[in-house]
């Protein structure tokens, strides 16, 4: 791997980082999904991921994306999402950040109506970042996801805290969902060490099991993350209010309410009759940032009753960077301690 200088723009969505990199070497594959497979097996691209994600330029919970050409002219751009352990199939908080970036930089001209659709090809399919703006200011971004559906409900999973009930849902990636209070925990910073450990346990049990199989595309199989949630009742308008944290990859913690994870919660709650079409999920993160999510439409996908989730959040630029690699630095591409 030969790296000299890499330019990046950083955003955060609900507290979760997203590092945007435009200049990426060409990758084989006619679609973004195929390019993800190629990236996993390309030592230069994977080395670039580690260079930007690992310490000392990143950290164990860093997240970002490489911009690539879309599948066809129907989308504005394509993206490969990455984290410390590899390349993911979906990322809602990253899609929200990309929408804010695309309109804020003029990559996609803002619609005078104040609603601009930024269409993005991701490994799990085609999604939309619907950017809401007032003048030149972005006021919010709606992440319109791929069809999302409950795969399995009430799976009994053995853990160090006893057997827990788990729902498994596909939302661009496959998530296991656990009621934190059912195992004596709260979604708060004080419980984070235990939540990380238990999230890894649940993923380890389910990851290679039939419960983690995608019904039509094996590239999307595997448990991507474990969502711990608490039910905090309803607001004055009857909207369900929850708090959650997603432990994804190998012990990474999503600071935001997790875009694709919130999508999974929308599908799960809709399937269980908790979230109706006229209401929205108020989903709060472990750092108190909030996504508002609703059922945008109902459909059928892969033989399942599915929904199109719409997740509203915000993203803000935190910096612009030019990362360099000194040829004498023997710690390139970097390291992680967790």
mmCIF file of C-alpha atoms in Angstrom:
data_model
loop_
_atom_site.group_PDB
_atom_site.id
_atom_site.type_symbol
_atom_site.label_atom_id
_atom_site.label_comp_id
_atom_site.label_asym_id
_atom_site.label_seq_id
_atom_site.Cartn_x
_atom_site.Cartn_y
_atom_site.Cartn_z
ATOM 1 C CA UNK A 1 0.000 0.000 0.000
ATOM 2 C CA UNK A 2 1.441 3.354 -1.064
ATOM 3 C CA UNK A 3 -0.333 6.311 0.552
ATOM 4 C CA UNK A 4 0.908 9.885 0.348
ATOM 5 C CA UNK A 5 -1.983 12.302 0.991
ATOM 6 C CA UNK A 6 -5.706 11.609 1.440
ATOM 7 C CA UNK A 7 -8.369 14.329 1.634
ATOM 8 C CA UNK A 8 -11.502 13.768 3.708
ATOM 9 C CA UNK A 9 -14.493 15.681 5.016
ATOM 10 C CA UNK A 10 -15.928 14.657 8.381
ATOM 11 C CA UNK A 11 -19.535 14.884 9.555
ATOM 12 C CA UNK A 12 -21.402 13.628 12.570
ATOM 13 C CA UNK A 13 -24.983 12.384 12.552
ATOM 14 C CA UNK A 14 -26.478 12.325 16.015
ATOM 15 C CA UNK A 15 -22.978 12.084 17.441
ATOM 16 C CA UNK A 16 -21.786 9.241 15.186
ATOM 17 C CA UNK A 17 -18.820 10.123 12.920
ATOM 18 C CA UNK A 18 -18.814 9.771 9.154
ATOM 19 C CA UNK A 19 -15.641 10.413 7.150
ATOM 20 C CA UNK A 20 -16.264 11.105 3.433
ATOM 21 C CA UNK A 21 -13.490 10.297 0.944
ATOM 22 C CA UNK A 22 -14.003 11.239 -2.722
ATOM 23 C CA UNK A 23 -10.699 10.241 -4.336
ATOM 24 C CA UNK A 24 -10.635 6.437 -4.323
ATOM 25 C CA UNK A 25 -8.795 4.096 -6.735
ATOM 26 C CA UNK A 26 -10.976 2.346 -9.298
ATOM 27 C CA UNK A 27 -12.597 -0.881 -8.178
ATOM 28 C CA UNK A 28 -13.791 -3.842 -10.220
ATOM 29 C CA UNK A 29 -17.509 -4.575 -10.335
ATOM 30 C CA UNK A 30 -20.447 -3.163 -12.244
ATOM 31 C CA UNK A 31 -22.508 -2.383 -9.142
ATOM 32 C CA UNK A 32 -21.830 -0.944 -5.731
ATOM 33 C CA UNK A 33 -22.643 -4.338 -4.206
ATOM 34 C CA UNK A 34 -19.981 -5.947 -6.408
ATOM 35 C CA UNK A 35 -17.491 -3.184 -5.612
ATOM 36 C CA UNK A 36 -17.930 -3.920 -1.904
ATOM 37 C CA UNK A 37 -16.899 -7.528 -2.506
ATOM 38 C CA UNK A 38 -13.919 -6.310 -4.530
ATOM 39 C CA UNK A 39 -12.931 -3.832 -1.798
ATOM 40 C CA UNK A 40 -12.892 -6.558 0.832
ATOM 41 C CA UNK A 41 -10.365 -8.466 -1.266
ATOM 42 C CA UNK A 42 -8.298 -5.511 -2.492
ATOM 43 C CA UNK A 43 -5.280 -4.935 -0.202
ATOM 44 C CA UNK A 44 -4.872 -1.320 -1.353
ATOM 45 C CA UNK A 45 -8.493 -0.326 -0.749
ATOM 46 C CA UNK A 46 -8.624 -2.216 2.531
ATOM 47 C CA UNK A 47 -5.327 -0.621 3.493
ATOM 48 C CA UNK A 48 -6.807 2.802 2.788
ATOM 49 C CA UNK A 49 -9.761 1.916 5.036
ATOM 50 C CA UNK A 50 -7.412 0.963 7.866
ATOM 51 C CA UNK A 51 -5.265 4.061 7.319
ATOM 52 C CA UNK A 52 -8.293 6.353 7.753
ATOM 53 C CA UNK A 53 -10.080 4.355 10.439
ATOM 54 C CA UNK A 54 -7.333 3.034 12.697
ATOM 55 C CA UNK A 55 -5.403 5.033 15.279
ATOM 56 C CA UNK A 56 -3.723 7.493 15.200
ATOM 57 C CA UNK A 57 -5.923 9.041 12.442
ATOM 58 C CA UNK A 58 -9.107 7.378 13.625
ATOM 59 C CA UNK A 59 -10.239 5.189 16.494
ATOM 60 C CA UNK A 60 -12.019 1.921 17.229
ATOM 61 C CA UNK A 61 -15.458 3.495 16.705
ATOM 62 C CA UNK A 62 -14.615 5.463 13.547
ATOM 63 C CA UNK A 63 -16.896 5.207 10.521
ATOM 64 C CA UNK A 64 -16.711 6.482 6.958
ATOM 65 C CA UNK A 65 -17.373 5.941 3.286
ATOM 66 C CA UNK A 66 -15.602 5.851 -0.057
ATOM 67 C CA UNK A 67 -17.503 7.506 -2.901
ATOM 68 C CA UNK A 68 -17.777 5.326 -6.004
ATOM 69 C CA UNK A 69 -19.792 5.579 -9.244
ATOM 70 C CA UNK A 70 -23.489 4.677 -8.889
ATOM 71 C CA UNK A 71 -24.965 1.600 -10.549
ATOM 72 C CA UNK A 72 -26.538 3.750 -13.296
ATOM 73 C CA UNK A 73 -27.681 7.282 -14.068
ATOM 74 C CA UNK A 74 -30.684 6.908 -11.767
ATOM 75 C CA UNK A 75 -28.551 7.738 -8.727
ATOM 76 C CA UNK A 76 -26.328 10.714 -7.928
ATOM 77 C CA UNK A 77 -23.522 8.711 -6.326
ATOM 78 C CA UNK A 78 -22.485 5.393 -4.844
ATOM 79 C CA UNK A 79 -20.755 4.690 -1.552
ATOM 80 C CA UNK A 80 -18.856 1.916 0.181
ATOM 81 C CA UNK A 81 -19.347 2.135 3.947
ATOM 82 C CA UNK A 82 -16.495 1.112 6.244
ATOM 83 C CA UNK A 83 -15.599 0.680 9.895
ATOM 84 C CA UNK A 84 -12.687 -0.812 11.828
ATOM 85 C CA UNK A 85 -13.571 -4.402 10.903
ATOM 86 C CA UNK A 86 -14.398 -4.028 7.216
ATOM 87 C CA UNK A 87 -17.092 -2.868 4.797
ATOM 88 C CA UNK A 88 -20.780 -2.841 5.771
ATOM 89 C CA UNK A 89 -23.819 -3.309 3.544
ATOM 90 C CA UNK A 90 -25.829 -0.350 4.858
ATOM 91 C CA UNK A 91 -25.466 2.809 6.920
ATOM 92 C CA UNK A 92 -28.353 5.144 7.646
ATOM 93 C CA UNK A 93 -26.386 7.737 9.582
ATOM 94 C CA UNK A 94 -23.848 7.834 6.746
ATOM 95 C CA UNK A 95 -26.624 8.295 4.179
ATOM 96 C CA UNK A 96 -27.973 11.233 6.191
ATOM 97 C CA UNK A 97 -24.480 12.767 6.317
ATOM 98 C CA UNK A 98 -23.977 12.240 2.577
ATOM 99 C CA UNK A 99 -27.270 13.998 1.841
ATOM 100 C CA UNK A 100 -26.248 17.024 3.912
ATOM 101 C CA UNK A 101 -22.801 17.014 2.277
ATOM 102 C CA UNK A 102 -24.131 16.663 -1.298
ATOM 103 C CA UNK A 103 -26.534 19.582 -0.994
ATOM 104 C CA UNK A 104 -24.248 21.689 1.192
ATOM 105 C CA UNK A 105 -21.381 21.432 -1.314
ATOM 106 C CA UNK A 106 -23.568 21.836 -4.405
ATOM 107 C CA UNK A 107 -22.761 18.315 -5.615
ATOM 108 C CA UNK A 108 -26.548 17.998 -5.896
ATOM 109 C CA UNK A 109 -28.240 21.381 -6.471
ATOM 110 C CA UNK A 110 -30.792 22.291 -3.825
ATOM 111 C CA UNK A 111 -34.385 22.248 -5.026
ATOM 112 C CA UNK A 112 -36.070 25.658 -4.593
ATOM 113 C CA UNK A 113 -38.967 23.906 -2.832
ATOM 114 C CA UNK A 114 -36.670 23.124 0.098
ATOM 115 C CA UNK A 115 -36.861 19.351 -0.458
ATOM 116 C CA UNK A 116 -34.018 17.765 -2.424
ATOM 117 C CA UNK A 117 -33.736 14.026 -3.079
ATOM 118 C CA UNK A 118 -30.149 12.762 -3.140
ATOM 119 C CA UNK A 119 -30.298 9.230 -4.587
ATOM 120 C CA UNK A 120 -27.474 6.949 -3.444
ATOM 121 C CA UNK A 121 -26.521 3.397 -4.427
ATOM 122 C CA UNK A 122 -25.266 1.408 -1.438
ATOM 123 C CA UNK A 123 -24.372 -2.306 -1.220
ATOM 124 C CA UNK A 124 -27.888 -3.201 -0.015
ATOM 125 C CA UNK A 125 -29.633 -1.308 -2.825
ATOM 126 C CA UNK A 126 -30.787 2.184 -3.776
ATOM 127 C CA UNK A 127 -31.671 4.595 -0.976
ATOM 128 C CA UNK A 128 -32.582 8.265 -0.792
ATOM 129 C CA UNK A 129 -31.383 11.081 1.435
ATOM 130 C CA UNK A 130 -34.257 13.570 1.322
ATOM 131 C CA UNK A 131 -32.630 16.842 2.320
ATOM 132 C CA UNK A 132 -34.819 19.504 3.931
ATOM 133 C CA UNK A 133 -33.475 23.047 3.720
ATOM 134 C CA UNK A 134 -34.357 26.666 4.388
ATOM 135 C CA UNK A 135 -32.385 28.893 2.076
ATOM 136 C CA UNK A 136 -28.781 27.630 2.197
ATOM 137 C CA UNK A 137 -29.237 25.914 5.572
ATOM 138 C CA UNK A 138 -29.941 22.181 5.817
ATOM 139 C CA UNK A 139 -32.562 21.676 8.535
ATOM 140 C CA UNK A 140 -32.871 17.881 8.403
ATOM 141 C CA UNK A 141 -32.415 14.795 6.264
ATOM 142 C CA UNK A 142 -34.832 11.907 5.801
ATOM 143 C CA UNK A 143 -33.194 8.549 5.123
ATOM 144 C CA UNK A 144 -35.554 6.535 2.894
ATOM 145 C CA UNK A 145 -34.355 2.953 3.190
ATOM 146 C CA UNK A 146 -34.682 -0.254 1.191
ATOM 147 C CA UNK A 147 -37.625 -2.601 1.980
ATOM 148 C CA UNK A 148 -37.206 -3.748 5.568
ATOM 149 C CA UNK A 149 -38.813 -6.721 7.294
ATOM 150 C CA UNK A 150 -38.889 -8.875 10.395
ATOM 151 C CA UNK A 151 -37.166 -12.207 9.728
ATOM 152 C CA UNK A 152 -37.552 -14.036 13.060
ATOM 153 C CA UNK A 153 -39.195 -13.173 16.350
ATOM 154 C CA UNK A 154 -38.672 -14.347 19.929
ATOM 155 C CA UNK A 155 -35.555 -16.447 19.312
ATOM 156 C CA UNK A 156 -34.196 -17.884 22.568
ATOM 157 C CA UNK A 157 -30.476 -17.048 22.730
ATOM 158 C CA UNK A 158 -28.249 -18.339 25.567
ATOM 159 C CA UNK A 159 -25.970 -15.702 27.075
ATOM 160 C CA UNK A 160 -23.930 -15.138 30.221
ATOM 161 C CA UNK A 161 -26.939 -13.286 31.644
ATOM 162 C CA UNK A 162 -29.292 -16.165 30.913
ATOM 163 C CA UNK A 163 -31.514 -16.885 27.933
ATOM 164 C CA UNK A 164 -32.717 -13.738 26.184
ATOM 165 C CA UNK A 165 -35.468 -13.266 23.617
ATOM 166 C CA UNK A 166 -34.261 -11.826 20.315
ATOM 167 C CA UNK A 167 -36.004 -10.486 17.219
ATOM 168 C CA UNK A 168 -34.007 -10.529 13.962
ATOM 169 C CA UNK A 169 -34.813 -7.970 11.259
ATOM 170 C CA UNK A 170 -33.323 -6.970 7.921
ATOM 171 C CA UNK A 171 -32.943 -3.246 7.330
ATOM 172 C CA UNK A 172 -30.180 -3.129 4.728
ATOM 173 C CA UNK A 173 -28.158 -5.136 7.232
ATOM 174 C CA UNK A 174 -29.409 -7.785 9.648
ATOM 175 C CA UNK A 175 -29.914 -6.801 13.273
ATOM 176 C CA UNK A 176 -30.622 -8.756 16.435
ATOM 177 C CA UNK A 177 -32.801 -6.800 18.894
ATOM 178 C CA UNK A 178 -32.898 -7.274 22.652
ATOM 179 C CA UNK A 179 -35.020 -5.623 25.356
ATOM 180 C CA UNK A 180 -32.314 -4.301 27.709
ATOM 181 C CA UNK A 181 -34.570 -4.140 30.758
ATOM 182 C CA UNK A 182 -35.508 -7.775 30.236
ATOM 183 C CA UNK A 183 -31.931 -8.639 31.188
ATOM 184 C CA UNK A 184 -31.629 -6.068 33.951
ATOM 185 C CA UNK A 185 -29.806 -3.344 32.002
ATOM 186 C CA UNK A 186 -30.506 0.232 30.936
ATOM 187 C CA UNK A 187 -29.366 1.950 27.761
ATOM 188 C CA UNK A 188 -26.996 4.423 29.363
ATOM 189 C CA UNK A 189 -23.235 5.096 29.454
ATOM 190 C CA UNK A 190 -22.921 3.391 32.849
ATOM 191 C CA UNK A 191 -24.058 0.063 31.335
ATOM 192 C CA UNK A 192 -22.010 0.363 28.148
ATOM 193 C CA UNK A 193 -19.275 -2.146 29.030
ATOM 194 C CA UNK A 194 -21.877 -4.818 29.785
ATOM 195 C CA UNK A 195 -23.881 -3.949 26.667
ATOM 196 C CA UNK A 196 -20.810 -4.286 24.450
ATOM 197 C CA UNK A 197 -19.943 -7.674 25.921
ATOM 198 C CA UNK A 198 -23.493 -8.967 25.628
ATOM 199 C CA UNK A 199 -23.875 -7.571 22.106
ATOM 200 C CA UNK A 200 -20.830 -9.560 21.051
ATOM 201 C CA UNK A 201 -22.269 -12.683 22.688
ATOM 202 C CA UNK A 202 -25.599 -12.423 20.868
ATOM 203 C CA UNK A 203 -23.878 -11.799 17.553
ATOM 204 C CA UNK A 204 -21.503 -14.720 18.071
ATOM 205 C CA UNK A 205 -24.392 -17.127 18.728
ATOM 206 C CA UNK A 206 -26.509 -16.002 15.768
ATOM 207 C CA UNK A 207 -24.021 -14.783 13.151
ATOM 208 C CA UNK A 208 -23.494 -18.073 11.278
ATOM 209 C CA UNK A 209 -26.872 -19.585 12.113
ATOM 210 C CA UNK A 210 -29.899 -19.941 9.819
ATOM 211 C CA UNK A 211 -31.436 -16.977 11.668
ATOM 212 C CA UNK A 212 -28.829 -14.693 10.066
ATOM 213 C CA UNK A 213 -29.402 -15.814 6.478
ATOM 214 C CA UNK A 214 -30.722 -13.258 4.022
ATOM 215 C CA UNK A 215 -33.531 -14.860 1.994
ATOM 216 C CA UNK A 216 -32.270 -13.834 -1.463
ATOM 217 C CA UNK A 217 -28.692 -12.477 -1.351
ATOM 218 C CA UNK A 218 -26.039 -14.238 0.701
ATOM 219 C CA UNK A 219 -23.808 -11.132 0.507
ATOM 220 C CA UNK A 220 -26.269 -9.573 2.962
ATOM 221 C CA UNK A 221 -26.246 -12.515 5.397
ATOM 222 C CA UNK A 222 -24.793 -12.372 8.908
ATOM 223 C CA UNK A 223 -25.696 -10.422 12.022
ATOM 224 C CA UNK A 224 -24.283 -6.937 11.575
ATOM 225 C CA UNK A 225 -25.271 -5.569 14.964
ATOM 226 C CA UNK A 226 -27.121 -6.143 18.219
ATOM 227 C CA UNK A 227 -29.620 -3.453 19.177
ATOM 228 C CA UNK A 228 -30.431 -3.013 22.863
ATOM 229 C CA UNK A 229 -33.581 -0.991 23.411
ATOM 230 C CA UNK A 230 -35.829 0.176 26.214
ATOM 231 C CA UNK A 231 -39.505 1.023 25.885
ATOM 232 C CA UNK A 232 -40.175 4.453 27.380
ATOM 233 C CA UNK A 233 -43.914 4.566 26.710
ATOM 234 C CA UNK A 234 -45.613 7.013 24.348
ATOM 235 C CA UNK A 235 -45.650 10.781 23.956
ATOM 236 C CA UNK A 236 -48.744 12.973 24.083
ATOM 237 C CA UNK A 237 -49.536 12.125 20.448
ATOM 238 C CA UNK A 238 -49.338 8.371 20.993
ATOM 239 C CA UNK A 239 -45.944 7.969 19.324
ATOM 240 C CA UNK A 240 -43.856 5.145 20.824
ATOM 241 C CA UNK A 241 -40.700 6.425 22.516
ATOM 242 C CA UNK A 242 -37.651 4.213 22.878
ATOM 243 C CA UNK A 243 -33.969 4.433 23.721
ATOM 244 C CA UNK A 244 -31.423 2.218 22.002
ATOM 245 C CA UNK A 245 -27.778 1.515 21.380
ATOM 246 C CA UNK A 246 -26.422 -0.591 18.533
ATOM 247 C CA UNK A 247 -23.300 -2.683 19.106
ATOM 248 C CA UNK A 248 -22.105 -3.418 15.572
ATOM 249 C CA UNK A 249 -19.176 -5.095 13.841
ATOM 250 C CA UNK A 250 -16.884 -6.370 16.620
ATOM 251 C CA UNK A 251 -17.918 -4.285 19.607
ATOM 252 C CA UNK A 252 -18.275 -0.898 17.921
ATOM 253 C CA UNK A 253 -20.770 1.471 19.526
ATOM 254 C CA UNK A 254 -23.111 3.635 17.472
ATOM 255 C CA UNK A 255 -23.447 7.011 19.167
ATOM 256 C CA UNK A 256 -26.486 7.877 17.050
ATOM 257 C CA UNK A 257 -29.797 6.004 17.247
ATOM 258 C CA UNK A 258 -28.450 4.091 14.155
ATOM 259 C CA UNK A 259 -30.197 4.749 10.850
ATOM 260 C CA UNK A 260 -30.486 1.237 9.464
ATOM 261 C CA UNK A 261 -30.976 -0.064 13.017
ATOM 262 C CA UNK A 262 -33.851 2.379 13.532
ATOM 263 C CA UNK A 263 -35.244 1.094 10.232
ATOM 264 C CA UNK A 264 -35.126 -2.418 11.668
ATOM 265 C CA UNK A 265 -36.957 -1.226 14.760
ATOM 266 C CA UNK A 266 -39.644 0.396 12.570
ATOM 267 C CA UNK A 267 -40.223 -2.889 10.735
ATOM 268 C CA UNK A 268 -40.244 -4.896 13.962
ATOM 269 C CA UNK A 269 -42.649 -2.557 15.744
ATOM 270 C CA UNK A 270 -44.900 -2.380 12.678
ATOM 271 C CA UNK A 271 -45.003 -6.192 12.454
ATOM 272 C CA UNK A 272 -45.874 -6.394 16.153
ATOM 273 C CA UNK A 273 -48.653 -3.815 15.819
ATOM 274 C CA UNK A 274 -46.896 -1.248 18.020
ATOM 275 C CA UNK A 275 -46.176 1.335 15.288
ATOM 276 C CA UNK A 276 -49.101 2.270 13.066
ATOM 277 C CA UNK A 277 -48.947 4.149 9.781
ATOM 278 C CA UNK A 278 -50.123 7.361 11.418
ATOM 279 C CA UNK A 279 -47.441 7.431 14.110
ATOM 280 C CA UNK A 280 -43.696 7.730 14.349
ATOM 281 C CA UNK A 281 -41.021 6.133 16.484
ATOM 282 C CA UNK A 282 -39.134 8.610 18.660
ATOM 283 C CA UNK A 283 -35.809 6.815 18.952
ATOM 284 C CA UNK A 284 -33.225 8.218 21.356
ATOM 285 C CA UNK A 285 -29.548 7.192 21.419
ATOM 286 C CA UNK A 286 -27.190 6.468 24.292
ATOM 287 C CA UNK A 287 -25.943 10.094 24.010
ATOM 288 C CA UNK A 288 -29.522 11.489 23.820
ATOM 289 C CA UNK A 289 -29.568 12.334 20.108
ATOM 290 C CA UNK A 290 -32.909 11.570 18.456
ATOM 291 C CA UNK A 291 -34.198 10.107 15.184
ATOM 292 C CA UNK A 292 -37.872 10.277 14.257
ATOM 293 C CA UNK A 293 -38.920 7.335 12.102
ATOM 294 C CA UNK A 294 -42.107 6.227 10.371
ATOM 295 C CA UNK A 295 -43.501 3.730 7.926
ATOM 296 C CA UNK A 296 -43.264 5.445 4.552
ATOM 297 C CA UNK A 297 -44.999 2.635 2.649
ATOM 298 C CA UNK A 298 -45.843 -1.033 2.913
ATOM 299 C CA UNK A 299 -44.750 -3.606 0.381
ATOM 300 C CA UNK A 300 -43.629 -7.206 -0.103
ATOM 301 C CA UNK A 301 -39.960 -8.156 -0.344
ATOM 302 C CA UNK A 302 -38.271 -11.563 -0.516
ATOM 303 C CA UNK A 303 -41.515 -13.270 0.463
ATOM 304 C CA UNK A 304 -41.994 -11.101 3.571
ATOM 305 C CA UNK A 305 -44.418 -8.321 4.466
ATOM 306 C CA UNK A 306 -42.127 -5.304 4.439
ATOM 307 C CA UNK A 307 -42.093 -1.568 5.036
ATOM 308 C CA UNK A 308 -40.157 1.342 3.576
ATOM 309 C CA UNK A 309 -38.807 3.128 6.663
ATOM 310 C CA UNK A 310 -38.244 6.876 6.635
ATOM 311 C CA UNK A 311 -35.799 8.063 9.320
ATOM 312 C CA UNK A 312 -35.382 11.768 10.041
ATOM 313 C CA UNK A 313 -32.118 13.031 11.505
ATOM 314 C CA UNK A 314 -29.526 15.766 11.138
ATOM 315 C CA UNK A 315 -25.837 15.857 10.235
ATOM 316 C CA UNK A 316 -23.194 18.509 10.732
ATOM 317 C CA UNK A 317 -19.728 19.052 9.308
ATOM 318 C CA UNK A 318 -16.982 18.717 11.909
ATOM 319 C CA UNK A 319 -13.853 19.252 9.832
ATOM 320 C CA UNK A 320 -11.824 18.883 6.658
ATOM 321 C CA UNK A 321 -8.628 16.880 6.679
ATOM 322 C CA UNK A 322 -5.539 16.080 4.642
ATOM 323 C CA UNK A 323 -4.060 12.910 6.071
ATOM 324 C CA UNK A 324 -0.472 12.023 5.262
ATOM 325 C CA UNK A 325 1.780 9.000 5.636
ATOM 326 C CA UNK A 326 5.398 9.622 6.440
ATOM 327 C CA UNK A 327 7.513 7.053 4.546
ATOM 328 C CA UNK A 328 9.505 6.434 7.731
ATOM 329 C CA UNK A 329 6.421 5.774 9.880
ATOM 330 C CA UNK A 330 6.428 2.068 10.733
ATOM 331 C CA UNK A 331 2.936 2.297 12.275
ATOM 332 C CA UNK A 332 1.222 2.920 8.911
ATOM 333 C CA UNK A 333 -1.608 1.996 8.284
ATOM 334 C CA UNK A 334 -2.287 2.122 12.037
ATOM 335 C CA UNK A 335 -3.621 0.073 14.917
ATOM 336 C CA UNK A 336 -6.598 -0.351 17.232
ATOM 337 C CA UNK A 337 -6.453 -1.286 20.890
ATOM 338 C CA UNK A 338 -10.017 -2.624 21.057
#
